[in-house]
PDB file of C-alpha atoms in Angstrom:
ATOM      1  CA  UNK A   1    -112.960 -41.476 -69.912  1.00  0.00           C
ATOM      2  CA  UNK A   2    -111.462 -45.058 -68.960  1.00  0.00           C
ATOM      3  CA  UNK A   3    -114.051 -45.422 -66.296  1.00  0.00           C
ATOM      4  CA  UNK A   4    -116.425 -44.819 -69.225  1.00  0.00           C
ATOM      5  CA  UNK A   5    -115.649 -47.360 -71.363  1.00  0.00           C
ATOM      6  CA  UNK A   6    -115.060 -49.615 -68.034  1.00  0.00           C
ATOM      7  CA  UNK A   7    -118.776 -48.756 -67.075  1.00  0.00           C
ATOM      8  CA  UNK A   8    -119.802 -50.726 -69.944  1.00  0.00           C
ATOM      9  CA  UNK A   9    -118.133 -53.837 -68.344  1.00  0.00           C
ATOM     10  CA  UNK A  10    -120.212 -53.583 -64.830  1.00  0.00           C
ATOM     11  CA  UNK A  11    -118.493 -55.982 -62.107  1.00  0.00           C
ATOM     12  CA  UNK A  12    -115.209 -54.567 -63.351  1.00  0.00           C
ATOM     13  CA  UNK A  13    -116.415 -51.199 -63.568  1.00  0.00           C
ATOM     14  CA  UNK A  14    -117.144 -51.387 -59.596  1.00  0.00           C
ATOM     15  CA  UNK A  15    -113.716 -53.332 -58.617  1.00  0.00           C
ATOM     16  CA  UNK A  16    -111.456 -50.680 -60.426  1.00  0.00           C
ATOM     17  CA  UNK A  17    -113.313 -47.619 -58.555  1.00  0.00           C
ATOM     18  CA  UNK A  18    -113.806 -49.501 -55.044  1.00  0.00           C
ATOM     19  CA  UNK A  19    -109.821 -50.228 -55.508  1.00  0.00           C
ATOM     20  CA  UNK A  20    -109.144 -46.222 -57.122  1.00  0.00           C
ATOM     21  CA  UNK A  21    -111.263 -44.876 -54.379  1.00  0.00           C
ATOM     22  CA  UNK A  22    -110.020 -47.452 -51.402  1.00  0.00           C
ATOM     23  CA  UNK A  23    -111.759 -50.254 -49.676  1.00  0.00           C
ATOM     24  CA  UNK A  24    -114.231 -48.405 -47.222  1.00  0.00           C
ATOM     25  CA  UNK A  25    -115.374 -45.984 -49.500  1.00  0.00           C
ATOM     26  CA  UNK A  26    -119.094 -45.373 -50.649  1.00  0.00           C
ATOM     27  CA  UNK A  27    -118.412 -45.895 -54.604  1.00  0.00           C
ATOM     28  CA  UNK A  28    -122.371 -46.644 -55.344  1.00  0.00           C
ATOM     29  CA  UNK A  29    -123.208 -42.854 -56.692  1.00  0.00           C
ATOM     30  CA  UNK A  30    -120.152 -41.857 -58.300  1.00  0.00           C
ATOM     31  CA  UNK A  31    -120.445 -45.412 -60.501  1.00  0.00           C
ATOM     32  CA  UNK A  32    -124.206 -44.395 -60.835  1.00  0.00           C
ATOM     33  CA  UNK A  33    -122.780 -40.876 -62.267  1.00  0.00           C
ATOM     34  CA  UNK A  34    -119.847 -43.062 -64.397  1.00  0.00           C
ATOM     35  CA  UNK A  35    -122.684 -44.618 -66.084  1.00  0.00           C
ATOM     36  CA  UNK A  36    -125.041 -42.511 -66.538  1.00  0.00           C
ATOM     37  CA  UNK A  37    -122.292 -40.149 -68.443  1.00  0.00           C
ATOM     38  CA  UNK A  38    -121.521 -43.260 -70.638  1.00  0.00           C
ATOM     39  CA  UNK A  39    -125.062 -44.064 -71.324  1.00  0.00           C
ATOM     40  CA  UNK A  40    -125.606 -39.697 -72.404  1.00  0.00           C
ATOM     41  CA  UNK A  41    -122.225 -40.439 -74.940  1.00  0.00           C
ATOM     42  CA  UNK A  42    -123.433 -43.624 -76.499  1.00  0.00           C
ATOM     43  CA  UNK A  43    -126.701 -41.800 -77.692  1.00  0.00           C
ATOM     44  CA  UNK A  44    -125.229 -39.193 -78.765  1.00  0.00           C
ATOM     45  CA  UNK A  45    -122.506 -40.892 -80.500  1.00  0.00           C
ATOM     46  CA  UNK A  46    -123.113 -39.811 -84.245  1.00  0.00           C
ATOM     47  CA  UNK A  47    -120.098 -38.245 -85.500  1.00  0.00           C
ATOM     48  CA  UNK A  48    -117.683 -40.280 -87.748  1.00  0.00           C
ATOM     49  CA  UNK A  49    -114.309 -39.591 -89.390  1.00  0.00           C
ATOM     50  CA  UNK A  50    -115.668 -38.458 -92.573  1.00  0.00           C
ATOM     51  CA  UNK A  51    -117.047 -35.197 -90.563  1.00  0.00           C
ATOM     52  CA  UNK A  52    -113.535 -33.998 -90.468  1.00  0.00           C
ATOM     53  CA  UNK A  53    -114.031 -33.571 -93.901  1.00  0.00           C
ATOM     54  CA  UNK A  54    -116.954 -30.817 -93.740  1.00  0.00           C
ATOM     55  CA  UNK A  55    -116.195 -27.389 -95.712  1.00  0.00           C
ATOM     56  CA  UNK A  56    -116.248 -25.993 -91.805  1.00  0.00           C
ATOM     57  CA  UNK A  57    -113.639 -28.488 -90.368  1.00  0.00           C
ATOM     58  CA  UNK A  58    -111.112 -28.909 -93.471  1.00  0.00           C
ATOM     59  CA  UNK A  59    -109.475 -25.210 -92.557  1.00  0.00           C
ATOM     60  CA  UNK A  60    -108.485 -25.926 -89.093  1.00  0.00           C
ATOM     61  CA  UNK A  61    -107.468 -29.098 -90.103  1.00  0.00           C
ATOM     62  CA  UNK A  62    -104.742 -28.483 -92.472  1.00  0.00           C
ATOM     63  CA  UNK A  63    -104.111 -25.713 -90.255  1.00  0.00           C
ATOM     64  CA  UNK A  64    -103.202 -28.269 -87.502  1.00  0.00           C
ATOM     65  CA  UNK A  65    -101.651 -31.167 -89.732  1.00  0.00           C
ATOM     66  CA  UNK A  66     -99.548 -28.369 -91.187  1.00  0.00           C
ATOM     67  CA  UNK A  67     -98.349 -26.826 -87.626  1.00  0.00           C
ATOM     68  CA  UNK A  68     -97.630 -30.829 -86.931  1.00  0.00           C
ATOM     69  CA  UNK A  69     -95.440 -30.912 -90.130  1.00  0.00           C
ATOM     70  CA  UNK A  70     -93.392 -28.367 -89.334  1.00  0.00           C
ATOM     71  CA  UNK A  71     -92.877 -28.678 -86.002  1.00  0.00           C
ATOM     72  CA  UNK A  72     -91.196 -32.358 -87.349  1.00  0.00           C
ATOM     73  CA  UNK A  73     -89.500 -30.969 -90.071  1.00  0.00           C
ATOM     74  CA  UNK A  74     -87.910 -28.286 -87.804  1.00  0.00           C
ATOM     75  CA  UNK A  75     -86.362 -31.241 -85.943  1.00  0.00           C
ATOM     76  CA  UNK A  76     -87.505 -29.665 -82.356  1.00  0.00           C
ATOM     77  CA  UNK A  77     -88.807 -33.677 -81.532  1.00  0.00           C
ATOM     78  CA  UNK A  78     -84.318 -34.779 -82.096  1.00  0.00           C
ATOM     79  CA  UNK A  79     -83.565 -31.543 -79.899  1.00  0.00           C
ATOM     80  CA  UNK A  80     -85.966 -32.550 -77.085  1.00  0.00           C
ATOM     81  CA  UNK A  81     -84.682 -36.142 -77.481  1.00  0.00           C
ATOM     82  CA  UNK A  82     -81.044 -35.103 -77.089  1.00  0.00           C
ATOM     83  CA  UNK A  83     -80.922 -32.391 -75.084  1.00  0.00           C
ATOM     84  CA  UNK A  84     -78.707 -34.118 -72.771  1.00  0.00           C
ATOM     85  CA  UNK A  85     -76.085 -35.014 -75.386  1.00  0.00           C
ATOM     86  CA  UNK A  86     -75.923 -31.902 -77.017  1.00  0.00           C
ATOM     87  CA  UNK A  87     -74.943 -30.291 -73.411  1.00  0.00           C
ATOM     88  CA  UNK A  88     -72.249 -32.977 -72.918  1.00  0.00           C
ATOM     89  CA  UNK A  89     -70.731 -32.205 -76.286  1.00  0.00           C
ATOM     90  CA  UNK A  90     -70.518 -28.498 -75.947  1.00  0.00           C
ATOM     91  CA  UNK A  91     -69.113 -29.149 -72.492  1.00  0.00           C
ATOM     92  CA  UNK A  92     -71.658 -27.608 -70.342  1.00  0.00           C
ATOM     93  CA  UNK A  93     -70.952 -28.853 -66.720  1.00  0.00           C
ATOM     94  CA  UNK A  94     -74.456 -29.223 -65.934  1.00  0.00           C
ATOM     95  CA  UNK A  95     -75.597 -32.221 -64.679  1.00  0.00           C
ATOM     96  CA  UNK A  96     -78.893 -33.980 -65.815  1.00  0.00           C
ATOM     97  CA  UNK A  97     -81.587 -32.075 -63.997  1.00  0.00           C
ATOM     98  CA  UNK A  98     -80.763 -28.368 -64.743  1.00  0.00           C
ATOM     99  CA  UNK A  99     -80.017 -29.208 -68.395  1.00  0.00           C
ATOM    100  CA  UNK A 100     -83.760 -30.047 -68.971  1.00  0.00           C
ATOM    101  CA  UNK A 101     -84.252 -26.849 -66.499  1.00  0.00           C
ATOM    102  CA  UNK A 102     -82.057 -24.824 -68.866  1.00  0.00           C
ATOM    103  CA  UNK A 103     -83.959 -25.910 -71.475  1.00  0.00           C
ATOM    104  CA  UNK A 104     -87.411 -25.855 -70.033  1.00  0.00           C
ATOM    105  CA  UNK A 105     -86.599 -22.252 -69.713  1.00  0.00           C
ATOM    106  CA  UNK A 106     -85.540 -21.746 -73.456  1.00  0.00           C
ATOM    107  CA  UNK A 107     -88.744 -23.479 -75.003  1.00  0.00           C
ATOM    108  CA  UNK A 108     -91.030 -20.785 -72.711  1.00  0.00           C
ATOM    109  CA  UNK A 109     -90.495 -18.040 -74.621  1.00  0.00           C
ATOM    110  CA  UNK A 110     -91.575 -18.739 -77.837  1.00  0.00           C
ATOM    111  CA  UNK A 111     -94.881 -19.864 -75.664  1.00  0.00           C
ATOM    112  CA  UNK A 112     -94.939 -16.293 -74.109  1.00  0.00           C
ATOM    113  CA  UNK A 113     -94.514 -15.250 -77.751  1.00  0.00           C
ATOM    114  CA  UNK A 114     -97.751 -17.466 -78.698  1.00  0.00           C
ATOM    115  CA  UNK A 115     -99.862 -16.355 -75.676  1.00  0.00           C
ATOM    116  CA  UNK A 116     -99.398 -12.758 -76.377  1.00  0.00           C
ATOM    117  CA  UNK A 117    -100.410 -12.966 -80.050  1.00  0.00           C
ATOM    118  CA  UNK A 118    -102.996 -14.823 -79.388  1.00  0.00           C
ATOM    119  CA  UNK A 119    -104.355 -12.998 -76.872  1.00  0.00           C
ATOM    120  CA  UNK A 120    -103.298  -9.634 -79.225  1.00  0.00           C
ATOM    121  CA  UNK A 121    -105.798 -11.125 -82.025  1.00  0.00           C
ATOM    122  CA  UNK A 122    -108.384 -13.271 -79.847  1.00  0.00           C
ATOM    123  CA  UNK A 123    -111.149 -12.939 -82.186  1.00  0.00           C
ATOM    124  CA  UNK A 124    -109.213 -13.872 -85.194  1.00  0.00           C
ATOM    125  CA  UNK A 125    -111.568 -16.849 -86.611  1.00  0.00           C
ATOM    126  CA  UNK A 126    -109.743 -19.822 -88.151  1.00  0.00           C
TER     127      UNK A 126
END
């Protein structure tokens, strides 16, 4: 997607990949392929923010801003922040790495949770 929006710039374009891809590397048909990709998106570039808006996209929408609320308002974002203090003041003598392990492994399960409900209703339409 960067190398998209650098294709627009040309020279540039080819410095950035020659230097991504290394100095004695053939960059000539991947760029061609960068640009031609760019050139496809610009046409077909109609959409706008307003199409969020549609009686087909306003569902999933609040369905998404709302999942974003509460996942703030639950205050999961401070627990991921602090994880490290909150170990330290309940005096688990775990050191840096297997607290974020520890909790790594606590935040799975409700994902395990998600995947199997999902997976129980997969044609449920939004």
């Amino acid at each position: 997607m960067i190398l998209c929006y650098v294709a627009a710039k040309g020279k540039r374009a080819m410095k950035a990949l020659q230097w991504l891809r290394g100095k004695n590397t053939d960059i000539s048909q991947e760029l061609q392929e960068i640009e031609n990709v760019h050139n496809e998106s610009e046409k077909s570039a109609t959409g706008s923010t307003f199409e969020l808006f549609n009686k087909s996209n306003v569902r999933p929408l609040l369905i998404s801003l709302g999942l974003m609320f509460f996942q703030q308002m639950s205050g999961i974002n401070a627990v991921v922040f602090y994880t490290v203090m909150i170990f330290k003041v309940r005096n688990f003598v775990l050191n840096f790495s297997k607290c974020i392990e520890f909790h790594k492994k606590i935040l799975i399960l409700p994902r395990h949770v998600t995947c199997y409900l999902r997976n129980s209703v997969h044609n449920f339409i939004l």
